[in-house]
C-alpha positions as semicolon CSV with decimal commas, in nm:
position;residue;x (nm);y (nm);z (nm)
1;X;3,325;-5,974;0,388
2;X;3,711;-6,018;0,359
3;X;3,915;-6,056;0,664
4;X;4,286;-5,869;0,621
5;X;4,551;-5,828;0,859
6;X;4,753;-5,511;0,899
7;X;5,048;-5,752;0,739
8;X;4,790;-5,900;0,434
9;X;4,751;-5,520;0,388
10;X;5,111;-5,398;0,368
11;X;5,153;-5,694;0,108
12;X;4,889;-5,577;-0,111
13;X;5,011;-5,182;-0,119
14;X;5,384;-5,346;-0,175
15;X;5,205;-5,585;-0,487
16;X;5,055;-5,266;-0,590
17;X;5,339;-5,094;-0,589
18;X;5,540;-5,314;-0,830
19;X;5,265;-5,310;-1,060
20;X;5,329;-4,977;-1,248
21;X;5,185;-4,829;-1,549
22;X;5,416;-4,852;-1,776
23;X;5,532;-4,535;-1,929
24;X;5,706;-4,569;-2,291
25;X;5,951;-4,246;-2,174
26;X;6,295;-4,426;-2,165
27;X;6,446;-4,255;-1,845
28;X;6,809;-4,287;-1,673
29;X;6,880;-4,500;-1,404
30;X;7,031;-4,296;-1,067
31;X;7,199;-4,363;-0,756
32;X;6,878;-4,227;-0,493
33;X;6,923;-4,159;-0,098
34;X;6,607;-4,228;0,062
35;X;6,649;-4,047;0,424
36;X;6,323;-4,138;0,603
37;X;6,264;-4,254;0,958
38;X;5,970;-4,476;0,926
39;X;6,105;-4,859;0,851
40;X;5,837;-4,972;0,661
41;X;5,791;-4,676;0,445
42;X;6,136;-4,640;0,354
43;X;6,157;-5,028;0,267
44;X;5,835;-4,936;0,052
45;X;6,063;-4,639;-0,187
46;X;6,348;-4,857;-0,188
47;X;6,171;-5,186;-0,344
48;X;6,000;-4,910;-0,590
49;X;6,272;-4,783;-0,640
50;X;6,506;-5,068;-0,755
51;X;6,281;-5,254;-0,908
52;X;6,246;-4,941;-1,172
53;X;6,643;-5,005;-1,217
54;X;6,732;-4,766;-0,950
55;X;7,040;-4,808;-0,714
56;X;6,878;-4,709;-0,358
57;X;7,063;-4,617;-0,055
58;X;6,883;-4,546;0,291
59;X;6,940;-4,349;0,560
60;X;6,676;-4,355;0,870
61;X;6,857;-4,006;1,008
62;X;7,023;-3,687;0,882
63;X;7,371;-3,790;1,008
64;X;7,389;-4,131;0,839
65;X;7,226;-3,948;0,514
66;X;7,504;-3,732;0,564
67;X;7,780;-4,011;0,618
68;X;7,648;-4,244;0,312
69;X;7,678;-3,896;0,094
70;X;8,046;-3,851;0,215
71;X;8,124;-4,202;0,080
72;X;7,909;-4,137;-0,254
73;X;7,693;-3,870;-0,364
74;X;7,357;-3,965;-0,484
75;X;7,214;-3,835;-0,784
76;X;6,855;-3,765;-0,650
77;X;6,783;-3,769;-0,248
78;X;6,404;-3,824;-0,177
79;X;6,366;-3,638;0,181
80;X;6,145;-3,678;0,465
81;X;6,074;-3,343;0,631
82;X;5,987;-3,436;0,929
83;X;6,251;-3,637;1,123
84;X;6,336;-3,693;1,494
85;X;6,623;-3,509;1,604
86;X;6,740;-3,343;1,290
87;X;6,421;-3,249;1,033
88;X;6,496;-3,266;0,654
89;X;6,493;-2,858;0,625
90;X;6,816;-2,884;0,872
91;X;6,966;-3,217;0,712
92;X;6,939;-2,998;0,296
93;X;7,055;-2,747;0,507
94;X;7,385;-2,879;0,637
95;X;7,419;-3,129;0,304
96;X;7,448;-2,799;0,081
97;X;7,740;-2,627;0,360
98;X;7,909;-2,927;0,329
99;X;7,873;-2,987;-0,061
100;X;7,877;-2,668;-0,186
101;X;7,937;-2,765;-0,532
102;X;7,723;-3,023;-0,611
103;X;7,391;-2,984;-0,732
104;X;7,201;-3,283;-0,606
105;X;6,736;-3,260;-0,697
106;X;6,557;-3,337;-0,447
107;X;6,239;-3,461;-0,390
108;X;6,059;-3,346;-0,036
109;X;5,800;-3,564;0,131
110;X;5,550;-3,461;0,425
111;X;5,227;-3,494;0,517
112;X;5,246;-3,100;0,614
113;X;5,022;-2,882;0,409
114;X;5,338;-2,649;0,426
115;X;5,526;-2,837;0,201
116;X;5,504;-2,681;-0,138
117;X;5,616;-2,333;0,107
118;X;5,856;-2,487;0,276
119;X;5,978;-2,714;-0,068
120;X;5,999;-2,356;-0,263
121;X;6,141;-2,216;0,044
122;X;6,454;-2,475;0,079
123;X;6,452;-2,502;-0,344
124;X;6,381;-2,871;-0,386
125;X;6,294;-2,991;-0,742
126;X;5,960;-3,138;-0,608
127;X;5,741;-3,248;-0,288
128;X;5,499;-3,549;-0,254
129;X;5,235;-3,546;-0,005
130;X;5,231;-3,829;0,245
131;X;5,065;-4,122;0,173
132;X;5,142;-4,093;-0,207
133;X;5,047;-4,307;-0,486
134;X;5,340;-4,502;-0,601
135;X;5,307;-4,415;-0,952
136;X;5,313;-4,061;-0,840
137;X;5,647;-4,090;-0,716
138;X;5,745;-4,287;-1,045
139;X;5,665;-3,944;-1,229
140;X;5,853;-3,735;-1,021
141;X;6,173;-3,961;-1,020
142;X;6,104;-4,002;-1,418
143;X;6,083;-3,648;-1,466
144;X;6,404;-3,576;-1,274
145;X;6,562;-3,877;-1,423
146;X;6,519;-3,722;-1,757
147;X;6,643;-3,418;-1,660
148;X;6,968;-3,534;-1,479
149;X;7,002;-3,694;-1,833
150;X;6,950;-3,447;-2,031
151;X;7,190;-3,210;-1,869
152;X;7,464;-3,442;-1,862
153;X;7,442;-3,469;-2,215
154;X;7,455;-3,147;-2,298
């Protein structure tokens, strides 16, 4: 029987997590917000994240999500719907009053069974469900990655 502490365990899902299957789709690199208020789980996107070539900014709350976006605008913000304080439906909410015309995906995560509703609802570009399987979110950011491309080109 193998013995595995709670920290041997979050090393193995992070070792997992850099282990992707390779996809031979060549995809652009973007600047991402993650705005999530669980530490570990943010850290988790952001190594992802960059190690697929990514640029990764973080934000634990809506209003420093909303400060790092005055200084830059991402290209892709991957959401957590529910936050303390301000919840990601009010943070999209007051990001698209204040940046009217920018067009920014985004990519909703919950654990809520409501999120597809509540993803079509507030017209994000995708939802993951809470825990996720890192190569899922690979896909999503892929797919959007290709599609940010594509309409810059043309």
């Amino acid at each position: 029987m193998e013995r595995s502490s709670s920290k041997r365990g979050k090393r193995r899902i992070f070792a997992k997590a850099l282990h992707p299957v390779y996809d031979e789709r060549v995809t652009a690199k973007l600047s991402i917000l993650v705005l999530d208020d669980d530490p570990t789980l943010r850290h988790m996107l952001q190594v992802i994240l960059q190690h697929d070539g990514h640029e990764v900014v973080t934000a634990a709350d809506a209003q420093s999500a909303l400060a790092q976006c005055a200084v830059e605008l991402p290209e892709l913000m991957i959401v957590d719907l529910m936050l303390p304080v301000e919840d990601g439906e009010i943070f999209l909410r007051e990001f698209r009053r204040r940046f009217r015309d920018v067009s920014v995906p985004v990519v909703l995560l919950s654990a809520s069974n409501a999120r597809n509703d509540i993803g079509r609802r507030l017209g994000v570009e995708a939802t993951l469900a809470k825990p996720f399987v890192s190569q899922d979110l690979r896909d999503v950011v892929s797919d959007l990655a290709t599609r940010c491309d594509s309409v810059a080109a043309g």
